[in-house]
């Protein structure tokens, strides 16, 4: 490719793979520095409003703080530069969960190359 970006796709997620109330997952390899920036995507998998919560960590496992976002039924949100105020950070991570009864969601990390804006997608584990 001579110019432009290549973009990225998200893999499909089945209903059985959704993150349910009371479960916690990690999105790893989040970075914020001169070379990379990181975003978190949140996708509500149910037909009711849920509250997704997260805690960010640096590469040593030290907490950087928490946050939350309400998602409408089947709503989608992308949180840009989630580690921006903590830069530089390489290989930080986020833990995400919902306590909403009946809630289920999925999430992903999008680590963007600052030179090309090409993303690498990281699915939760």
XYZ file of C-alpha atoms in Angstrom:
125
model
C 0.000 0.000 0.000
C 1.503 3.292 -1.058
C -0.672 5.575 1.059
C -3.495 5.405 3.549
C -4.334 2.954 6.258
C -5.279 -0.702 6.249
C -7.983 -0.544 8.934
C -9.014 -3.503 11.067
C -11.982 -5.762 11.641
C -13.462 -7.148 14.834
C -14.073 -10.868 15.081
C -17.640 -11.968 15.650
C -18.663 -12.707 19.225
C -21.347 -15.245 20.016
C -23.895 -14.749 22.776
C -22.091 -17.363 24.882
C -18.876 -15.279 24.703
C -20.406 -12.106 26.150
C -19.078 -10.850 29.474
C -21.857 -11.286 32.023
C -22.618 -9.480 35.266
C -20.082 -10.525 37.904
C -17.354 -11.522 35.400
C -14.153 -9.494 34.873
C -11.959 -9.510 31.788
C -8.657 -7.919 30.812
C -7.688 -6.069 27.671
C -3.894 -6.123 27.517
C -1.067 -4.410 25.590
C -2.532 -0.909 25.940
C 0.089 1.763 25.202
C 0.250 5.528 25.108
C 3.466 7.144 23.914
C 4.993 8.823 20.864
C 4.474 5.657 18.798
C 1.084 4.321 19.934
C -2.277 5.334 21.404
C -4.969 3.051 22.801
C -8.739 3.042 22.681
C -11.294 0.771 24.349
C -14.458 -0.301 22.592
C -17.596 -1.258 24.522
C -20.547 -3.115 22.985
C -23.756 -3.830 24.891
C -25.054 -7.297 24.020
C -28.524 -7.046 25.564
C -31.762 -5.147 24.981
C -31.542 -3.109 28.188
C -29.263 -0.339 29.441
C -26.130 -1.492 31.268
C -23.287 0.188 33.127
C -19.808 -0.961 32.095
C -17.010 -0.230 34.559
C -13.243 -0.424 34.183
C -9.975 0.012 36.009
C -6.756 0.941 34.200
C -3.325 -0.377 35.197
C 0.241 0.390 34.183
C 2.657 -2.359 33.150
C 3.670 -2.914 36.805
C 0.072 -3.612 37.819
C -0.388 -0.307 39.650
C -3.916 1.101 39.383
C -4.289 4.310 37.384
C -7.947 4.825 38.217
C -11.451 3.719 37.372
C -14.250 4.785 35.084
C -17.690 3.807 33.900
C -19.974 4.277 30.922
C -23.679 3.675 30.532
C -24.610 1.922 27.293
C -28.129 1.926 25.853
C -29.642 -1.329 24.544
C -27.216 -2.811 21.988
C -25.253 0.445 22.235
C -21.624 0.920 21.215
C -18.993 3.344 22.524
C -15.310 3.883 21.884
C -13.189 5.496 24.591
C -10.284 7.285 22.930
C -6.772 7.565 24.366
C -7.690 5.770 27.586
C -4.130 6.108 28.903
C -3.541 9.610 27.501
C -3.156 11.402 30.817
C -0.717 8.729 32.058
C 1.693 8.696 29.092
C 4.168 7.351 28.456
C 2.953 3.804 29.135
C 3.797 0.601 27.307
C 1.840 -2.605 27.902
C -0.710 -1.336 30.384
C -4.056 -3.035 30.666
C -7.693 -2.551 31.584
C -10.015 -4.734 33.630
C -13.685 -4.400 32.666
C -16.947 -5.649 34.134
C -20.639 -4.918 34.645
C -22.660 -5.334 37.807
C -25.929 -4.667 35.960
C -28.303 -7.581 36.618
C -28.870 -9.372 33.309
C -26.164 -7.264 31.664
C -23.797 -8.682 29.050
C -21.269 -6.927 26.840
C -18.054 -7.327 24.945
C -15.041 -5.103 24.685
C -11.855 -4.721 22.683
C -8.666 -2.714 22.675
C -7.574 -0.782 19.624
C -3.887 0.076 19.721
C -3.206 2.658 17.020
C 0.132 3.215 15.327
C 0.692 6.993 15.507
C 2.569 7.049 12.206
C -0.077 5.313 10.101
C -3.206 5.214 12.331
C -3.394 1.478 11.605
C -4.970 -0.358 14.532
C -4.167 -3.647 16.172
C -7.259 -5.154 17.767
C -6.932 -6.934 21.121
C -9.875 -8.998 22.334
C -10.589 -9.518 26.051
C -9.234 -12.414 28.021
